[in-house]
PDB file of C-alpha atoms in Angstrom:
ATOM      1  CA  GLU A   1     116.620  20.499 120.744  1.00 68.00           C
ATOM      2  CA  TRP A   2     118.578  23.104 122.409  1.00 74.00           C
ATOM      3  CA  SER A   3     121.133  25.463 120.650  1.00 81.00           C
ATOM      4  CA  ALA A   4     124.571  25.371 121.842  1.00 79.00           C
ATOM      5  CA  ALA A   5     123.720  28.683 123.832  1.00 78.00           C
ATOM      6  CA  GLN A   6     120.717  27.021 125.470  1.00 76.00           C
ATOM      7  CA  SER A   7     122.703  24.377 126.393  1.00 76.00           C
ATOM      8  CA  PHE A   8     125.690  26.432 127.873  1.00 71.00           C
ATOM      9  CA  TRP A   9     123.198  28.397 130.123  1.00 70.00           C
ATOM     10  CA  SER A  10     121.193  25.248 130.984  1.00 73.00           C
ATOM     11  CA  GLN A  11     124.253  23.837 132.641  1.00 68.00           C
ATOM     12  CA  ASN A  12     125.743  27.021 134.112  1.00 64.00           C
ATOM     13  CA  SER A  13     122.398  27.473 135.441  1.00 66.00           C
ATOM     14  CA  ARG A  14     122.498  24.248 137.305  1.00 60.00           C
ATOM     15  CA  ASN A  15     126.166  24.044 138.732  1.00 56.00           C
ATOM     16  CA  ALA A  16     124.835  27.760 139.974  1.00 56.00           C
ATOM     17  CA  GLU A  17     121.928  26.254 142.294  1.00 52.00           C
ATOM     18  CA  ARG A  18     124.364  23.362 143.239  1.00 53.00           C
ATOM     19  CA  SER A  19     127.074  25.519 144.583  1.00 53.00           C
ATOM     20  CA  THR A  20     127.471  26.655 147.927  1.00 56.00           C
ATOM     21  CA  LEU A  21     128.679  30.225 148.762  1.00 58.00           C
ATOM     22  CA  SER A  22     130.727  30.692 151.623  1.00 58.00           C
ATOM     23  CA  THR A  23     129.634  32.680 154.847  1.00 60.00           C
ATOM     24  CA  SER A  24     132.899  34.286 155.661  1.00 66.00           C
ATOM     25  CA  THR A  25     133.536  37.516 153.814  1.00 72.00           C
ATOM     26  CA  THR A  26     136.982  38.122 152.127  1.00 73.00           C
ATOM     27  CA  ILE A  27     138.133  41.498 151.545  1.00 79.00           C
ATOM     28  CA  VAL A  28     140.687  41.707 148.340  1.00 78.00           C
ATOM     29  CA  GLU A  29     142.419  44.969 147.190  1.00 79.00           C
ATOM     30  CA  VAL A  30     141.878  45.360 143.679  1.00 74.00           C
ATOM     31  CA  PRO A  31     144.096  47.815 141.816  1.00 70.00           C
ATOM     32  CA  MET A  32     142.469  50.469 139.445  1.00 74.00           C
ATOM     33  CA  GLU A  33     143.941  49.038 136.367  1.00 70.00           C
ATOM     34  CA  LEU A  34     145.202  45.662 135.672  1.00 67.00           C
ATOM     35  CA  PRO A  35     148.851  45.283 135.081  1.00 66.00           C
ATOM     36  CA  ARG A  36     148.506  43.816 131.496  1.00 78.00           C
ATOM     37  CA  VAL A  37     146.269  46.698 130.415  1.00 74.00           C
ATOM     38  CA  SER A  38     149.124  49.315 131.480  1.00 75.00           C
ATOM     39  CA  MET A  39     151.610  47.399 130.599  1.00 80.00           C
ATOM     40  CA  VAL A  40     150.322  47.734 126.985  1.00 83.00           C
ATOM     41  CA  ASN A  41     149.346  51.115 126.855  1.00 84.00           C
ATOM     42  CA  SER A  42     152.534  51.850 128.425  1.00 85.00           C
ATOM     43  CA  SER A  43     153.964  50.023 125.413  1.00 86.00           C
ATOM     44  CA  LEU A  44     151.836  51.157 122.811  1.00 89.00           C
ATOM     45  CA  LYS A  45     152.744  55.182 124.016  1.00 90.00           C
ATOM     46  CA  LYS A  46     156.377  54.061 123.557  1.00 89.00           C
ATOM     47  CA  LEU A  47     156.002  52.750 119.928  1.00 88.00           C
ATOM     48  CA  LYS A  48     153.966  55.675 119.005  1.00 89.00           C
ATOM     49  CA  PHE A  49     156.568  58.336 120.185  1.00 87.00           C
ATOM     50  CA  HIS A  50     159.223  56.000 118.347  1.00 83.00           C
ATOM     51  CA  LEU A  51     157.676  56.065 114.943  1.00 82.00           C
ATOM     52  CA  ALA A  52     156.621  59.703 115.164  1.00 82.00           C
ATOM     53  CA  SER A  53     160.040  60.306 115.973  1.00 79.00           C
ATOM     54  CA  PHE A  54     161.137  58.060 113.115  1.00 74.00           C
ATOM     55  CA  ASP A  55     158.895  59.842 110.798  1.00 70.00           C
ATOM     56  CA  MET A  56     160.587  63.043 111.407  1.00 70.00           C
ATOM     57  CA  VAL A  57     163.984  61.746 110.724  1.00 65.00           C
ATOM     58  CA  ASP A  58     162.843  59.851 108.056  1.00 61.00           C
ATOM     59  CA  LYS A  59     160.784  63.258 106.199  1.00 65.00           C
ATOM     60  CA  GLU A  60     164.091  65.119 107.019  1.00 61.00           C
ATOM     61  CA  ARG A  61     166.423  62.771 105.016  1.00 60.00           C
ATOM     62  CA  THR A  62     164.028  62.231 101.973  1.00 60.00           C
ATOM     63  CA  THR A  63     163.126  65.929 101.899  1.00 58.00           C
ATOM     64  CA  ALA A  64     165.235  67.482  99.076  1.00 60.00           C
ATOM     65  CA  THR A  65     166.223  71.210 100.085  1.00 61.00           C
ATOM     66  CA  THR A  66     168.068  71.317  96.902  1.00 60.00           C
ATOM     67  CA  ILE A  67     168.398  70.570  93.380  1.00 60.00           C
ATOM     68  CA  THR A  68     171.983  69.836  91.999  1.00 61.00           C
ATOM     69  CA  LYS A  69     172.747  68.946  88.220  1.00 60.00           C
ATOM     70  CA  GLY A  70     173.562  65.369  87.269  1.00 57.00           C
ATOM     71  CA  THR A  71     171.175  63.846  89.773  1.00 52.00           C
TER      72      THR A  71
END
């Protein structure tokens, strides 16, 4: 009895043998980076910047500079 991986590769290798390849050549322009990846990277950079800005503002508001009576 075959494992799931063995069945998968056996079936795919048989399908590859049956498929016919095109004899013509196709030239395709491929971007250096996929749009999704660049969008995610850009969003992460913006988020990191905003979180750093928030952290600085939060520290300024919560850091006690003077001690007053009664508080």
